[in-house]
Coordinates of N, CA, C and O in Angstrom, one line a residue:
X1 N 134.2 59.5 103.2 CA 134.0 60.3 101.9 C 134.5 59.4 100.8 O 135.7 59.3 100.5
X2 N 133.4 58.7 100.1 CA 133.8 57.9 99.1 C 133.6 58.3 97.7 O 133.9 57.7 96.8
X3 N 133.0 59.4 97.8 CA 132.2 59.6 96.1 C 132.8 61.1 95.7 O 133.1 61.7 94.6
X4 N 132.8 61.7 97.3 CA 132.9 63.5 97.1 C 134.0 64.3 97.5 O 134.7 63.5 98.2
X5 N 134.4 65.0 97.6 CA 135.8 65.9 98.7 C 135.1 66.8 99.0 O 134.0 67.0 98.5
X6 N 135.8 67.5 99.9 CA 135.9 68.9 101.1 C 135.9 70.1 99.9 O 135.2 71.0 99.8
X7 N 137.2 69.7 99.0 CA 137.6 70.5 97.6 C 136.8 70.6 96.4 O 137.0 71.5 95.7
X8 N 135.8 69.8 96.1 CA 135.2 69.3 95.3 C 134.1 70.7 95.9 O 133.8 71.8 95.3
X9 N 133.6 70.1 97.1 CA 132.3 71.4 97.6 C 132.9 72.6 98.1 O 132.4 73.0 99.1
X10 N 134.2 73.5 97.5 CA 134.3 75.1 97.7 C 135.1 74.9 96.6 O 136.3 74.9 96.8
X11 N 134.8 74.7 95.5 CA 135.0 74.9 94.4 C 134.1 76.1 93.4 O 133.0 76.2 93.0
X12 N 134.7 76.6 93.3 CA 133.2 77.8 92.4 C 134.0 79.0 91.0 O 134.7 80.0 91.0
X13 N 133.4 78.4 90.3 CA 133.7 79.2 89.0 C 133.7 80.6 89.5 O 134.8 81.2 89.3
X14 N 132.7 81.2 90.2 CA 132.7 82.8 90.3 C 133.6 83.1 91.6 O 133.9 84.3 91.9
X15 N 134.0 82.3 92.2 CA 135.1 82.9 93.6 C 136.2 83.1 92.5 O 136.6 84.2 92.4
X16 N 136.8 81.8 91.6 CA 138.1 81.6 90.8 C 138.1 83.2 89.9 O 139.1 83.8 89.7
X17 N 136.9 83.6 89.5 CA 136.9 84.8 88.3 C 136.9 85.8 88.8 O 137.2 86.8 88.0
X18 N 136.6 86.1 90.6 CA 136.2 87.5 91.1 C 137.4 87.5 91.9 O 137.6 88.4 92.7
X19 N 138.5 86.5 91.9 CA 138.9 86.5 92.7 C 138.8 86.6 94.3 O 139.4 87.3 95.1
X20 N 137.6 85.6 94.5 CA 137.2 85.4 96.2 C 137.8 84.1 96.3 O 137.8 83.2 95.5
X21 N 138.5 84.2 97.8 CA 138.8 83.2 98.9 C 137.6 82.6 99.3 O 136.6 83.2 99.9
X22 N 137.7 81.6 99.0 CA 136.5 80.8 99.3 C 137.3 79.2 100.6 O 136.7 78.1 100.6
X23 N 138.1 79.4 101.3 CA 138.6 78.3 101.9 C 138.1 78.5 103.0 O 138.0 79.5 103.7
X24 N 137.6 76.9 103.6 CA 136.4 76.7 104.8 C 137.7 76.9 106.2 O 138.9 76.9 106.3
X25 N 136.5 77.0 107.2 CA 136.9 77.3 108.5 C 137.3 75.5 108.8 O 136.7 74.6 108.1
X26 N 137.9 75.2 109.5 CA 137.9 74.2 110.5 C 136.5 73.9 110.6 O 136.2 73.2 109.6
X27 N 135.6 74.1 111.2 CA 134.6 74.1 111.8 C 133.2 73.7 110.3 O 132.2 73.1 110.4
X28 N 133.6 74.4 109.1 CA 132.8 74.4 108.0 C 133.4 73.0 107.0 O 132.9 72.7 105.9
X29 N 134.5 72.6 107.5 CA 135.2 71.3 107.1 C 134.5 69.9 107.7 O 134.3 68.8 107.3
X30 N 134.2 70.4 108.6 CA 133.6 69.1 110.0 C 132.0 69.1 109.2 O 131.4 68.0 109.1
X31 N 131.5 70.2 108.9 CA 130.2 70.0 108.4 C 130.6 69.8 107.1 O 129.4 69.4 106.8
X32 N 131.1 69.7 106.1 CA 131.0 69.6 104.5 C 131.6 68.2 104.9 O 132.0 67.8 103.8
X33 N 132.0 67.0 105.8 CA 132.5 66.3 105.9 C 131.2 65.5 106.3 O 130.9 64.5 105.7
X34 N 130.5 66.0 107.2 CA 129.3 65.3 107.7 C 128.0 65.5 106.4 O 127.1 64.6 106.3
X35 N 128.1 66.5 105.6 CA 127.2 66.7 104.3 C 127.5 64.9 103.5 O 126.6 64.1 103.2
X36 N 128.8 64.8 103.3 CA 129.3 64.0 102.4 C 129.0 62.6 102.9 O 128.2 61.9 102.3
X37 N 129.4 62.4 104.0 CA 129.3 61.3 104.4 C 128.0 60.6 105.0 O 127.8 59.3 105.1
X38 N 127.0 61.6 105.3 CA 125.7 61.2 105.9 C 124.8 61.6 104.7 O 124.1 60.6 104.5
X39 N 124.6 62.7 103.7 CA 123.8 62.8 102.6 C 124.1 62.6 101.4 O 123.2 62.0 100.7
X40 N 125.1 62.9 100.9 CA 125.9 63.2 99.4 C 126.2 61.9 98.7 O 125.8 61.5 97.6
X41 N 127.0 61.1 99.7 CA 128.1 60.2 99.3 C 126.4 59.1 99.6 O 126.1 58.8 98.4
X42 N 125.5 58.6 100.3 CA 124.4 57.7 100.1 C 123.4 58.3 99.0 O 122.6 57.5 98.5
X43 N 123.2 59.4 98.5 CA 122.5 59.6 97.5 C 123.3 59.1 96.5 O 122.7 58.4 95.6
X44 N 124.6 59.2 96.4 CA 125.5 58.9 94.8 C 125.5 57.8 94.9 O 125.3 57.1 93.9
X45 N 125.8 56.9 96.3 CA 125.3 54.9 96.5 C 124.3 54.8 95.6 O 124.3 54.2 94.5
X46 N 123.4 55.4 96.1 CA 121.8 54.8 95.4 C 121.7 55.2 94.1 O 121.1 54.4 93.4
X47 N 122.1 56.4 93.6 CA 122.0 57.1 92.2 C 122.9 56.3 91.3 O 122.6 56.5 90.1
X48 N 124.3 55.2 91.6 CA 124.8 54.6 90.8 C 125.6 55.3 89.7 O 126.2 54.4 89.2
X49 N 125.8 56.6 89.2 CA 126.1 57.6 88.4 C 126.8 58.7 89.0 O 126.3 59.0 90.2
X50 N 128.0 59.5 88.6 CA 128.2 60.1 88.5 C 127.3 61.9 89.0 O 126.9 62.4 88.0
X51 N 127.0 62.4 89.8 CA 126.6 63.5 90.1 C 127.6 64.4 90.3 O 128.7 64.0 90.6
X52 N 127.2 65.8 90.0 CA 127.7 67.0 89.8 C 127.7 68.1 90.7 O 126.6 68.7 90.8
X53 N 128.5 68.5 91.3 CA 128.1 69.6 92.5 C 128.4 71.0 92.0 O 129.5 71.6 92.0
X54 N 127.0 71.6 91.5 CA 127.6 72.9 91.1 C 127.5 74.2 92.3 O 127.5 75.4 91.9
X55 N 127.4 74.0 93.6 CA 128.0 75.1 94.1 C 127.3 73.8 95.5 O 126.4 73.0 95.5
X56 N 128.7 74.4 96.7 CA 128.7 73.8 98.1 C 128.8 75.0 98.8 O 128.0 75.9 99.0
X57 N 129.9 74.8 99.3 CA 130.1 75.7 100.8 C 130.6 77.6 100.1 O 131.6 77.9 99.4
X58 N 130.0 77.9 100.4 CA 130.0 79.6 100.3 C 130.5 80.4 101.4 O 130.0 80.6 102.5
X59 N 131.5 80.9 100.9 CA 132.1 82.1 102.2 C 131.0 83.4 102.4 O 130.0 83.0 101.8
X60 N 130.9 84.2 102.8 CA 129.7 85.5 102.8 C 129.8 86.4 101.7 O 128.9 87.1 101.4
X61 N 131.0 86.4 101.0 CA 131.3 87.5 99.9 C 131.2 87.1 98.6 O 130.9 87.7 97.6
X62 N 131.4 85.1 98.8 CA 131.0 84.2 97.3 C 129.2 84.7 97.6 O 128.5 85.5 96.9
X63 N 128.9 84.1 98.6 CA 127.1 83.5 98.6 C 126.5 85.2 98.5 O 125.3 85.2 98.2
X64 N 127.0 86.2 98.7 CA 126.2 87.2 98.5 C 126.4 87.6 96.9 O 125.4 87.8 96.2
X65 N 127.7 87.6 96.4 CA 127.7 87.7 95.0 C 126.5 86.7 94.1 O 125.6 87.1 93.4
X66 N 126.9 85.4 94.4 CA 126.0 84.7 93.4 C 124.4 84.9 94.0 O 123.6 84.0 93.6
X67 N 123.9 85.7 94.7 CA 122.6 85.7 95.1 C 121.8 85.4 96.3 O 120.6 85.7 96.5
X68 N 122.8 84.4 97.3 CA 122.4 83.3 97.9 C 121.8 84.3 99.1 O 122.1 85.5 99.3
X69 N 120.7 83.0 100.0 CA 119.7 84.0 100.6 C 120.8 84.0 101.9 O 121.5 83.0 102.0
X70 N 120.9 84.8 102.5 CA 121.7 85.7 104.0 C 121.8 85.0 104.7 O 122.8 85.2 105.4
X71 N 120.8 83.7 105.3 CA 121.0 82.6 106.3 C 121.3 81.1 105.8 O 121.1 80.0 106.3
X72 N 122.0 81.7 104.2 CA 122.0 80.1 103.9 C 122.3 78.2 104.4 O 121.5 78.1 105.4
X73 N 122.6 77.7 104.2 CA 123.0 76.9 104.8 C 124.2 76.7 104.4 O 125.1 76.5 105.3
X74 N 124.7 76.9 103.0 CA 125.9 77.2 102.0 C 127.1 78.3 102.7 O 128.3 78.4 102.5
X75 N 126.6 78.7 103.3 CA 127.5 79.6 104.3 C 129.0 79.0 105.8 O 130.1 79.4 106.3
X76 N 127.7 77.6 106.1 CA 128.5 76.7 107.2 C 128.9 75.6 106.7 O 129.5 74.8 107.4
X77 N 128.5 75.3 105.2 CA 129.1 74.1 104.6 C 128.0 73.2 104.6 O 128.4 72.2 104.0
X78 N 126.8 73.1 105.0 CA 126.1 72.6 105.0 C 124.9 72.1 104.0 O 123.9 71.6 104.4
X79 N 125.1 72.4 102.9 CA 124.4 72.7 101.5 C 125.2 72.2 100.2 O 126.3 72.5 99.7
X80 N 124.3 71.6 99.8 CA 124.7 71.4 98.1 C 124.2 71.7 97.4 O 123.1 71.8 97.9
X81 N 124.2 72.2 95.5 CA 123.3 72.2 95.1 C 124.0 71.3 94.3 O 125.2 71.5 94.2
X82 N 123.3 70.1 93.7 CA 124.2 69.1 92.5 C 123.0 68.7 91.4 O 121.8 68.5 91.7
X83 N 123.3 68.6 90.5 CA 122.9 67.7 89.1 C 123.2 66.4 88.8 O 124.1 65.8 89.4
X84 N 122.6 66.0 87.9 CA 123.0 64.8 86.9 C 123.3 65.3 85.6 O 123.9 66.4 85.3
X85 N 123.0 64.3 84.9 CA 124.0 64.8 83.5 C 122.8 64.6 82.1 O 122.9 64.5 80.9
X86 N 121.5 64.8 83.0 CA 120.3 65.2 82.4 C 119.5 66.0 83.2 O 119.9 66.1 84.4
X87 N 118.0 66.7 82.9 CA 116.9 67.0 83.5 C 116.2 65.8 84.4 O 115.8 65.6 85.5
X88 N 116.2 65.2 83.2 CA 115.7 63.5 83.8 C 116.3 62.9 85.4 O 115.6 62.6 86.3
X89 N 118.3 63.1 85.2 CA 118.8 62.3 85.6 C 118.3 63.3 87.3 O 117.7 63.1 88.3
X90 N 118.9 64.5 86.8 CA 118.1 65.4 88.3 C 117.1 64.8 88.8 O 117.2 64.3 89.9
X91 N 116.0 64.8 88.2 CA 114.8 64.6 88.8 C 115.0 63.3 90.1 O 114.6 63.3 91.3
X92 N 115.6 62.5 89.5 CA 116.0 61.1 90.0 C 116.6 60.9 91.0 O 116.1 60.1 91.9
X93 N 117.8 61.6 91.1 CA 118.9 62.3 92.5 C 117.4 62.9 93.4 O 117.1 62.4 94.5
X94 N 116.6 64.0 92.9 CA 115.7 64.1 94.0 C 115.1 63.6 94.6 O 114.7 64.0 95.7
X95 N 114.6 62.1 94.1 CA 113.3 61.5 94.2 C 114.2 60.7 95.0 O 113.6 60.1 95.9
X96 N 115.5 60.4 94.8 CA 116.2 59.2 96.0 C 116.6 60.0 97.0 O 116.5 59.4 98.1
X97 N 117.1 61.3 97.1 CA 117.1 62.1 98.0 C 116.1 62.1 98.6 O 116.4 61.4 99.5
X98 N 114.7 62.5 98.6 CA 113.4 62.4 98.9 C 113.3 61.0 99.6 O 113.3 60.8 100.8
X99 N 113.2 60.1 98.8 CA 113.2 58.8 99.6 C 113.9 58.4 101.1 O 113.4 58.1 102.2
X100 N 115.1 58.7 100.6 CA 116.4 58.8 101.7 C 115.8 59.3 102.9 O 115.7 58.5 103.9
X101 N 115.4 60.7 103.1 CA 115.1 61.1 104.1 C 115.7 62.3 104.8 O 115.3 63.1 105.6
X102 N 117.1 62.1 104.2 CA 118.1 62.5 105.4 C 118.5 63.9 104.7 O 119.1 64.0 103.6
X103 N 118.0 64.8 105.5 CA 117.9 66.5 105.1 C 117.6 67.2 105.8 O 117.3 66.7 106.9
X104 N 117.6 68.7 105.7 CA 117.1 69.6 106.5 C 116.7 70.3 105.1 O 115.8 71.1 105.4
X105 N 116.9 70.3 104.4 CA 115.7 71.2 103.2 C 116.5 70.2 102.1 O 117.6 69.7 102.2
X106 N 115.3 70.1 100.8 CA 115.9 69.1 99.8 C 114.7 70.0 98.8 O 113.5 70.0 98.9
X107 N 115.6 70.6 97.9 CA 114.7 71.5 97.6 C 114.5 71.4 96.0 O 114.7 72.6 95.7
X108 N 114.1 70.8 94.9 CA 114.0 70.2 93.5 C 114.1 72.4 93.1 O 113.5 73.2 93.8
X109 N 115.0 72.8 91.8 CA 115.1 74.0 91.8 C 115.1 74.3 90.8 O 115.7 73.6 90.0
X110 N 114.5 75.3 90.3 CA 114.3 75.9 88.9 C 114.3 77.4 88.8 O 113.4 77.9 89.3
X111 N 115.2 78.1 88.2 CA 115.3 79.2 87.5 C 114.4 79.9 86.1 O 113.9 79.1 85.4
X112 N 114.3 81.4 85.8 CA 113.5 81.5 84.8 C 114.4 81.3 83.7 O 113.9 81.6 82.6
X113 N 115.6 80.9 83.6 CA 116.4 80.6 82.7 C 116.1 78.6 81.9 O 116.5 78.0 80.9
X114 N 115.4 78.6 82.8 CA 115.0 77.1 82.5 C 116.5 75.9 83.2 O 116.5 74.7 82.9
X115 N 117.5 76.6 84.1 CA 117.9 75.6 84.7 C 117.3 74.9 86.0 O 116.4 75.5 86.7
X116 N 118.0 73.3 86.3 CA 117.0 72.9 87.3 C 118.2 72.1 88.2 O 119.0 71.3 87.7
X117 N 118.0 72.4 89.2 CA 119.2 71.4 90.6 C 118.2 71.3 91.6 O 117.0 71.6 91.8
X118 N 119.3 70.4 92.1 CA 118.7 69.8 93.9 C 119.3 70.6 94.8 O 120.5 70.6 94.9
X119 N 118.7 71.1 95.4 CA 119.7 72.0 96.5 C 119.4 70.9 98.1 O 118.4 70.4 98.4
X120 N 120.5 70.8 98.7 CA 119.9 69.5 99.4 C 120.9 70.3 100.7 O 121.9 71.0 100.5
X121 N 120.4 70.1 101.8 CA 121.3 70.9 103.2 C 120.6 70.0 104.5 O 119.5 69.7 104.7
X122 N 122.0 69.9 105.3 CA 121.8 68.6 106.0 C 122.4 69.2 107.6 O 123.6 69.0 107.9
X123 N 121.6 70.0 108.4 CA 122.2 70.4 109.9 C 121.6 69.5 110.8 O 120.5 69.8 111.4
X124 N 122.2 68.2 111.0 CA 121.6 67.7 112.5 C 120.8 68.8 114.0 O 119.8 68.7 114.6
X125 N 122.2 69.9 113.9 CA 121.3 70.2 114.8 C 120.0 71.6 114.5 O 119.5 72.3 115.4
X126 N 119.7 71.6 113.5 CA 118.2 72.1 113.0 C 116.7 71.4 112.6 O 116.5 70.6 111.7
X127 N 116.1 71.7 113.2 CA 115.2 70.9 113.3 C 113.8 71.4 111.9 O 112.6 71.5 112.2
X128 N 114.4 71.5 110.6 CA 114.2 72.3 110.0 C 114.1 70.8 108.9 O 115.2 70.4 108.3
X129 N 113.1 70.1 108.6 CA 112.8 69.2 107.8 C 111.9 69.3 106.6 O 110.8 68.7 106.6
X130 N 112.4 70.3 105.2 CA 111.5 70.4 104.3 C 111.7 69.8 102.9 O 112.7 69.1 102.4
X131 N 110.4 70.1 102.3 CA 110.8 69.5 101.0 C 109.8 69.5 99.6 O 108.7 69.0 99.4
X132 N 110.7 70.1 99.0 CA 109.8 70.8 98.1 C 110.2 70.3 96.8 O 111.3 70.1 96.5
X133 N 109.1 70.1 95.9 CA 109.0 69.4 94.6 C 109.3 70.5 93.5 O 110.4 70.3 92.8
X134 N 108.7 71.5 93.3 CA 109.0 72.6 92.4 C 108.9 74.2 93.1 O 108.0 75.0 93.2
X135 N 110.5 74.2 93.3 CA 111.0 75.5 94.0 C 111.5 76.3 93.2 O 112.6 76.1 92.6
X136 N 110.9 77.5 92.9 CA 111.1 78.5 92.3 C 112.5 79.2 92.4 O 112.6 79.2 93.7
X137 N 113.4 79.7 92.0 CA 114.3 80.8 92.2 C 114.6 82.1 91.5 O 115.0 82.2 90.3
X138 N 114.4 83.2 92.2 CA 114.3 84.2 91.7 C 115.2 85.1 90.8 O 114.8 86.2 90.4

């Protein structure tokens, strides 16, 4: 873990405000450790820059509040969604994400609010390899 922390990804403006416990299991620590070290931390190698993780690991009472779909990945720790410190710089994190390879969904995201992230989720053991250029969120 050279770029990211465990703390860094259950971090969340809306657990701190609703007052939700957002603190990972043992078991969702081993995966937000394998997120960082096998996807996170070699995207930020190659991106050279500073990236932003605006929401990681979700307990069931955070990820249901903020919207998140019911079998997330963000539930076992396995999920990021992060930025750069442009539209641009995003795009860029995706396309080396994309390159990279190493994912189980890498998903480029946009809202009708006009925000846009990488949602990126990495389960070895799913065999669940996608990847999508312009992903809608509802």
């Amino acid at each position: 873990m050279k770029y990211f922390t465990i703390n860094e990804l259950c971090k969340s403006s809306v657990a701190s405000k609703k007052k939700i416990d957002n603190t990972p299991s043992e078991e969702v620590k081993v995966n937000l450790e394998r997120l960082i070290n096998e996807v996170l931390d070699p995207i930020r190698e190659e991106f050279g820059k500073p990236i932003t993780v605006t929401s990681g690991y979700r307990c069931s009472k955070l990820n249901k509040e903020v919207g998140g779909q019911p079998n997330s990945f963000h539930l076992r720790g396995c999920a990021a969604d992060i930025i750069g410190d442009t539209n641009a710089k995003t795009k860029e994190i995706f396309d080396i994400a994309k390159r990279l390879g190493k994912f189980s969904e890498c998903l480029f995201e946009s809202n009708s609010r006009g925000s846009i992230w990488l949602h990126i989720s990495y389960d070895p053991s799913s065999s669940k390899h996608v990847c999508i250029n312009n992903y809608k969120v509802k």
